[in-house]
PDB file of C-alpha atoms in Angstrom:
ATOM      1  CA  UNK X   1     -41.178  67.162 156.201  1.00 55.00           C
ATOM      2  CA  UNK X   2     -42.102  64.377 158.619  1.00 58.00           C
ATOM      3  CA  UNK X   3     -40.394  66.311 161.436  1.00 58.00           C
ATOM      4  CA  UNK X   4     -42.181  69.543 160.546  1.00 52.00           C
ATOM      5  CA  UNK X   5     -45.724  68.142 160.887  1.00 53.00           C
ATOM      6  CA  UNK X   6     -45.477  67.075 164.583  1.00 49.00           C
ATOM      7  CA  UNK X   7     -43.682  70.336 165.433  1.00 48.00           C
ATOM      8  CA  UNK X   8     -46.457  72.360 163.766  1.00 46.00           C
ATOM      9  CA  UNK X   9     -49.168  70.512 165.706  1.00 44.00           C
ATOM     10  CA  UNK X  10     -47.214  70.959 168.945  1.00 42.00           C
ATOM     11  CA  UNK X  11     -46.812  74.702 168.325  1.00 43.00           C
ATOM     12  CA  UNK X  12     -50.540  75.058 167.618  1.00 42.00           C
ATOM     13  CA  UNK X  13     -51.475  73.108 170.746  1.00 42.00           C
ATOM     14  CA  UNK X  14     -49.170  75.302 172.853  1.00 41.00           C
ATOM     15  CA  UNK X  15     -50.858  78.470 171.595  1.00 40.00           C
ATOM     16  CA  UNK X  16     -53.551  78.380 174.287  1.00 39.00           C
ATOM     17  CA  UNK X  17     -52.664  81.097 176.863  1.00 44.00           C
ATOM     18  CA  UNK X  18     -52.514  84.791 177.453  1.00 55.00           C
ATOM     19  CA  UNK X  19     -49.226  84.997 179.398  1.00 70.00           C
ATOM     20  CA  UNK X  20     -45.981  83.027 179.294  1.00 77.00           C
ATOM     21  CA  UNK X  21     -45.197  80.461 181.996  1.00 76.00           C
ATOM     22  CA  UNK X  22     -42.225  82.544 183.108  1.00 81.00           C
ATOM     23  CA  UNK X  23     -42.899  85.708 185.146  1.00 85.00           C
ATOM     24  CA  UNK X  24     -42.224  89.126 183.598  1.00 90.00           C
ATOM     25  CA  UNK X  25     -42.524  92.722 184.780  1.00 95.00           C
ATOM     26  CA  UNK X  26     -45.109  94.311 182.462  1.00 96.00           C
ATOM     27  CA  UNK X  27     -47.606  97.151 182.325  1.00 98.00           C
ATOM     28  CA  UNK X  28     -49.989  97.876 179.468  1.00 98.00           C
ATOM     29  CA  UNK X  29     -53.402  98.221 177.909  1.00 98.00           C
ATOM     30  CA  UNK X  30     -55.459  95.737 175.959  1.00 98.00           C
ATOM     31  CA  UNK X  31     -58.626  96.007 173.920  1.00 98.00           C
ATOM     32  CA  UNK X  32     -61.244  93.266 173.540  1.00 97.00           C
ATOM     33  CA  UNK X  33     -63.999  93.933 170.966  1.00 96.00           C
ATOM     34  CA  UNK X  34     -67.380  93.822 172.667  1.00 93.00           C
ATOM     35  CA  UNK X  35     -65.817  94.108 176.152  1.00 95.00           C
ATOM     36  CA  UNK X  36     -63.657  97.240 176.162  1.00 96.00           C
ATOM     37  CA  UNK X  37     -60.296  98.273 177.591  1.00 98.00           C
ATOM     38  CA  UNK X  38     -58.227  96.122 179.931  1.00 98.00           C
ATOM     39  CA  UNK X  39     -55.482  97.407 182.209  1.00 98.00           C
ATOM     40  CA  UNK X  40     -52.822  94.688 182.424  1.00 97.00           C
ATOM     41  CA  UNK X  41     -49.716  94.152 184.493  1.00 97.00           C
ATOM     42  CA  UNK X  42     -47.324  91.468 185.601  1.00 96.00           C
ATOM     43  CA  UNK X  43     -44.619  91.240 188.233  1.00 96.00           C
ATOM     44  CA  UNK X  44     -42.012  88.873 189.560  1.00 93.00           C
ATOM     45  CA  UNK X  45     -42.891  88.015 193.133  1.00 91.00           C
ATOM     46  CA  UNK X  46     -40.135  88.811 195.649  1.00 82.00           C
ATOM     47  CA  UNK X  47     -40.250  85.404 197.299  1.00 76.00           C
ATOM     48  CA  UNK X  48     -39.181  82.234 195.572  1.00 73.00           C
ATOM     49  CA  UNK X  49     -40.221  79.106 197.481  1.00 67.00           C
ATOM     50  CA  UNK X  50     -37.996  76.135 196.719  1.00 72.00           C
ATOM     51  CA  UNK X  51     -35.903  78.284 194.360  1.00 80.00           C
ATOM     52  CA  UNK X  52     -38.509  78.505 191.559  1.00 88.00           C
ATOM     53  CA  UNK X  53     -39.573  81.683 189.769  1.00 91.00           C
ATOM     54  CA  UNK X  54     -42.986  82.966 190.797  1.00 93.00           C
ATOM     55  CA  UNK X  55     -45.054  85.794 189.392  1.00 94.00           C
ATOM     56  CA  UNK X  56     -48.421  87.517 189.348  1.00 96.00           C
ATOM     57  CA  UNK X  57     -50.351  88.752 186.298  1.00 96.00           C
ATOM     58  CA  UNK X  58     -53.321  91.090 186.724  1.00 97.00           C
ATOM     59  CA  UNK X  59     -56.057  92.134 184.290  1.00 97.00           C
ATOM     60  CA  UNK X  60     -58.809  94.626 185.071  1.00 98.00           C
ATOM     61  CA  UNK X  61     -61.664  95.365 182.659  1.00 97.00           C
ATOM     62  CA  UNK X  62     -62.272  99.133 182.721  1.00 96.00           C
ATOM     63  CA  UNK X  63     -66.061  99.255 182.259  1.00 93.00           C
ATOM     64  CA  UNK X  64     -69.299  99.645 184.195  1.00 90.00           C
ATOM     65  CA  UNK X  65     -69.266  95.869 184.812  1.00 91.00           C
ATOM     66  CA  UNK X  66     -65.684  95.349 185.994  1.00 92.00           C
ATOM     67  CA  UNK X  67     -63.906  92.028 185.795  1.00 95.00           C
ATOM     68  CA  UNK X  68     -60.645  91.280 187.591  1.00 97.00           C
ATOM     69  CA  UNK X  69     -58.212  88.413 187.017  1.00 97.00           C
ATOM     70  CA  UNK X  70     -55.261  87.651 189.299  1.00 97.00           C
ATOM     71  CA  UNK X  71     -53.073  84.878 187.890  1.00 97.00           C
ATOM     72  CA  UNK X  72     -50.399  83.497 190.230  1.00 95.00           C
ATOM     73  CA  UNK X  73     -47.847  81.292 188.495  1.00 94.00           C
ATOM     74  CA  UNK X  74     -44.832  79.188 189.384  1.00 94.00           C
ATOM     75  CA  UNK X  75     -42.361  78.273 186.653  1.00 93.00           C
ATOM     76  CA  UNK X  76     -41.587  74.662 187.622  1.00 93.00           C
ATOM     77  CA  UNK X  77     -39.501  73.617 184.586  1.00 92.00           C
ATOM     78  CA  UNK X  78     -37.903  76.740 183.060  1.00 88.00           C
ATOM     79  CA  UNK X  79     -35.093  75.271 180.964  1.00 86.00           C
ATOM     80  CA  UNK X  80     -36.698  72.713 178.677  1.00 94.00           C
ATOM     81  CA  UNK X  81     -35.521  72.549 175.062  1.00 93.00           C
ATOM     82  CA  UNK X  82     -37.760  71.465 172.208  1.00 90.00           C
ATOM     83  CA  UNK X  83     -36.358  71.467 168.649  1.00 89.00           C
ATOM     84  CA  UNK X  84     -33.710  74.061 169.627  1.00 91.00           C
ATOM     85  CA  UNK X  85     -36.389  76.326 171.160  1.00 95.00           C
ATOM     86  CA  UNK X  86     -36.706  77.029 174.872  1.00 95.00           C
ATOM     87  CA  UNK X  87     -39.865  75.913 176.629  1.00 96.00           C
ATOM     88  CA  UNK X  88     -41.224  76.445 180.140  1.00 95.00           C
ATOM     89  CA  UNK X  89     -43.821  74.496 182.087  1.00 96.00           C
ATOM     90  CA  UNK X  90     -45.438  75.877 185.203  1.00 95.00           C
ATOM     91  CA  UNK X  91     -48.521  75.837 187.384  1.00 96.00           C
ATOM     92  CA  UNK X  92     -51.057  78.664 187.522  1.00 96.00           C
ATOM     93  CA  UNK X  93     -53.741  79.675 190.022  1.00 97.00           C
ATOM     94  CA  UNK X  94     -56.409  81.865 188.420  1.00 96.00           C
ATOM     95  CA  UNK X  95     -58.567  83.989 190.790  1.00 98.00           C
ATOM     96  CA  UNK X  96     -61.416  86.019 189.269  1.00 97.00           C
ATOM     97  CA  UNK X  97     -64.036  88.601 190.137  1.00 95.00           C
ATOM     98  CA  UNK X  98     -66.946  87.834 189.746  1.00 91.00           C
ATOM     99  CA  UNK X  99     -65.893  84.851 191.843  1.00 95.00           C
ATOM    100  CA  UNK X 100     -63.977  82.119 190.107  1.00 96.00           C
ATOM    101  CA  UNK X 101     -60.939  80.005 190.949  1.00 98.00           C
ATOM    102  CA  UNK X 102     -59.014  77.649 188.649  1.00 98.00           C
ATOM    103  CA  UNK X 103     -55.793  75.659 188.858  1.00 98.00           C
ATOM    104  CA  UNK X 104     -53.874  74.203 185.941  1.00 97.00           C
ATOM    105  CA  UNK X 105     -50.701  73.997 183.860  1.00 97.00           C
ATOM    106  CA  UNK X 106     -49.100  76.892 181.971  1.00 97.00           C
ATOM    107  CA  UNK X 107     -46.809  76.089 179.036  1.00 96.00           C
ATOM    108  CA  UNK X 108     -44.684  78.431 176.918  1.00 96.00           C
ATOM    109  CA  UNK X 109     -42.561  77.948 173.839  1.00 96.00           C
ATOM    110  CA  UNK X 110     -40.148  80.734 172.951  1.00 95.00           C
ATOM    111  CA  UNK X 111     -39.931  81.325 169.204  1.00 96.00           C
ATOM    112  CA  UNK X 112     -37.568  83.828 167.558  1.00 95.00           C
ATOM    113  CA  UNK X 113     -38.795  87.264 168.654  1.00 95.00           C
ATOM    114  CA  UNK X 114     -41.770  85.994 170.627  1.00 97.00           C
ATOM    115  CA  UNK X 115     -43.493  83.350 172.709  1.00 96.00           C
ATOM    116  CA  UNK X 116     -46.459  81.006 172.266  1.00 97.00           C
ATOM    117  CA  UNK X 117     -48.215  80.179 175.526  1.00 96.00           C
ATOM    118  CA  UNK X 118     -50.983  77.903 176.772  1.00 95.00           C
ATOM    119  CA  UNK X 119     -53.073  77.685 179.941  1.00 96.00           C
ATOM    120  CA  UNK X 120     -55.834  75.310 180.934  1.00 97.00           C
ATOM    121  CA  UNK X 121     -57.380  75.128 184.366  1.00 97.00           C
ATOM    122  CA  UNK X 122     -60.157  73.334 186.172  1.00 98.00           C
ATOM    123  CA  UNK X 123     -62.120  75.020 188.887  1.00 97.00           C
ATOM    124  CA  UNK X 124     -65.271  76.782 189.979  1.00 97.00           C
ATOM    125  CA  UNK X 125     -67.109  79.741 188.476  1.00 96.00           C
ATOM    126  CA  UNK X 126     -70.826  79.422 189.077  1.00 93.00           C
ATOM    127  CA  UNK X 127     -70.308  75.640 188.987  1.00 96.00           C
ATOM    128  CA  UNK X 128     -67.660  73.348 187.534  1.00 97.00           C
ATOM    129  CA  UNK X 129     -65.734  75.368 184.945  1.00 97.00           C
ATOM    130  CA  UNK X 130     -62.884  74.901 182.466  1.00 97.00           C
ATOM    131  CA  UNK X 131     -60.667  77.962 182.076  1.00 97.00           C
ATOM    132  CA  UNK X 132     -58.381  78.281 179.069  1.00 97.00           C
ATOM    133  CA  UNK X 133     -56.323  80.866 177.269  1.00 96.00           C
ATOM    134  CA  UNK X 134     -54.345  81.147 174.031  1.00 89.00           C
ATOM    135  CA  UNK X 135     -51.814  83.720 172.950  1.00 96.00           C
ATOM    136  CA  UNK X 136     -48.768  84.917 171.103  1.00 97.00           C
ATOM    137  CA  UNK X 137     -46.470  87.643 172.391  1.00 96.00           C
ATOM    138  CA  UNK X 138     -44.124  89.485 169.989  1.00 97.00           C
ATOM    139  CA  UNK X 139     -41.193  91.182 171.739  1.00 96.00           C
ATOM    140  CA  UNK X 140     -40.076  94.584 170.437  1.00 95.00           C
ATOM    141  CA  UNK X 141     -37.871  95.493 173.423  1.00 90.00           C
ATOM    142  CA  UNK X 142     -38.908  97.231 175.636  1.00 94.00           C
ATOM    143  CA  UNK X 143     -42.428  96.722 174.247  1.00 97.00           C
ATOM    144  CA  UNK X 144     -44.436  93.616 173.505  1.00 97.00           C
ATOM    145  CA  UNK X 145     -47.475  93.145 171.284  1.00 98.00           C
ATOM    146  CA  UNK X 146     -49.848  90.419 172.386  1.00 97.00           C
ATOM    147  CA  UNK X 147     -52.768  88.679 170.686  1.00 98.00           C
ATOM    148  CA  UNK X 148     -54.766  86.341 172.889  1.00 97.00           C
ATOM    149  CA  UNK X 149     -58.077  84.614 173.415  1.00 97.00           C
ATOM    150  CA  UNK X 150     -59.575  82.973 176.482  1.00 96.00           C
ATOM    151  CA  UNK X 151     -62.772  81.709 178.010  1.00 96.00           C
ATOM    152  CA  UNK X 152     -63.362  85.344 179.138  1.00 94.00           C
ATOM    153  CA  UNK X 153     -63.016  87.058 175.741  1.00 95.00           C
ATOM    154  CA  UNK X 154     -62.709  85.848 172.128  1.00 96.00           C
ATOM    155  CA  UNK X 155     -59.888  88.267 171.220  1.00 97.00           C
ATOM    156  CA  UNK X 156     -57.635  90.668 173.138  1.00 97.00           C
ATOM    157  CA  UNK X 157     -55.031  92.910 171.498  1.00 98.00           C
ATOM    158  CA  UNK X 158     -52.495  94.333 173.954  1.00 98.00           C
ATOM    159  CA  UNK X 159     -49.520  96.653 174.029  1.00 98.00           C
ATOM    160  CA  UNK X 160     -47.218  95.996 177.007  1.00 97.00           C
ATOM    161  CA  UNK X 161     -44.165  97.759 178.400  1.00 98.00           C
ATOM    162  CA  UNK X 162     -41.524  95.401 179.839  1.00 96.00           C
ATOM    163  CA  UNK X 163     -38.739  96.155 182.279  1.00 90.00           C
TER     164      UNK X 163
END
């Protein structure tokens, strides 16, 4: 029981992102109540500086007031193990329209059938701004269901195709 309590708090603290630290090829749609439909995608980048995995995640709000997020990430520590579960730690650069830029860590913990992820970044968006995200991705190969929240929306439900 004493081992379960710290693990539970760690898992909850890691659940603060919308995409895993490791890059994936994805394409899908998401819905945020009060905002509308998001077109989402992710891709491995063809170059790998210093031998690390790099990727790009994109989100576009399909509405009259569009929002765009480009999230560049580098998976710096891909093979960490925590309580027999794989974890990844990376660095993310978040570029937004309307203008915003944030830099911060991305952490993922793979759980059976899914992944918990966390992102927190400091940067500028109309002044000093803290960006954050929280999410869980359930893998149903070749599909994934995702539930996430961030500083941009309180809830986003997504269906993604992975290849």
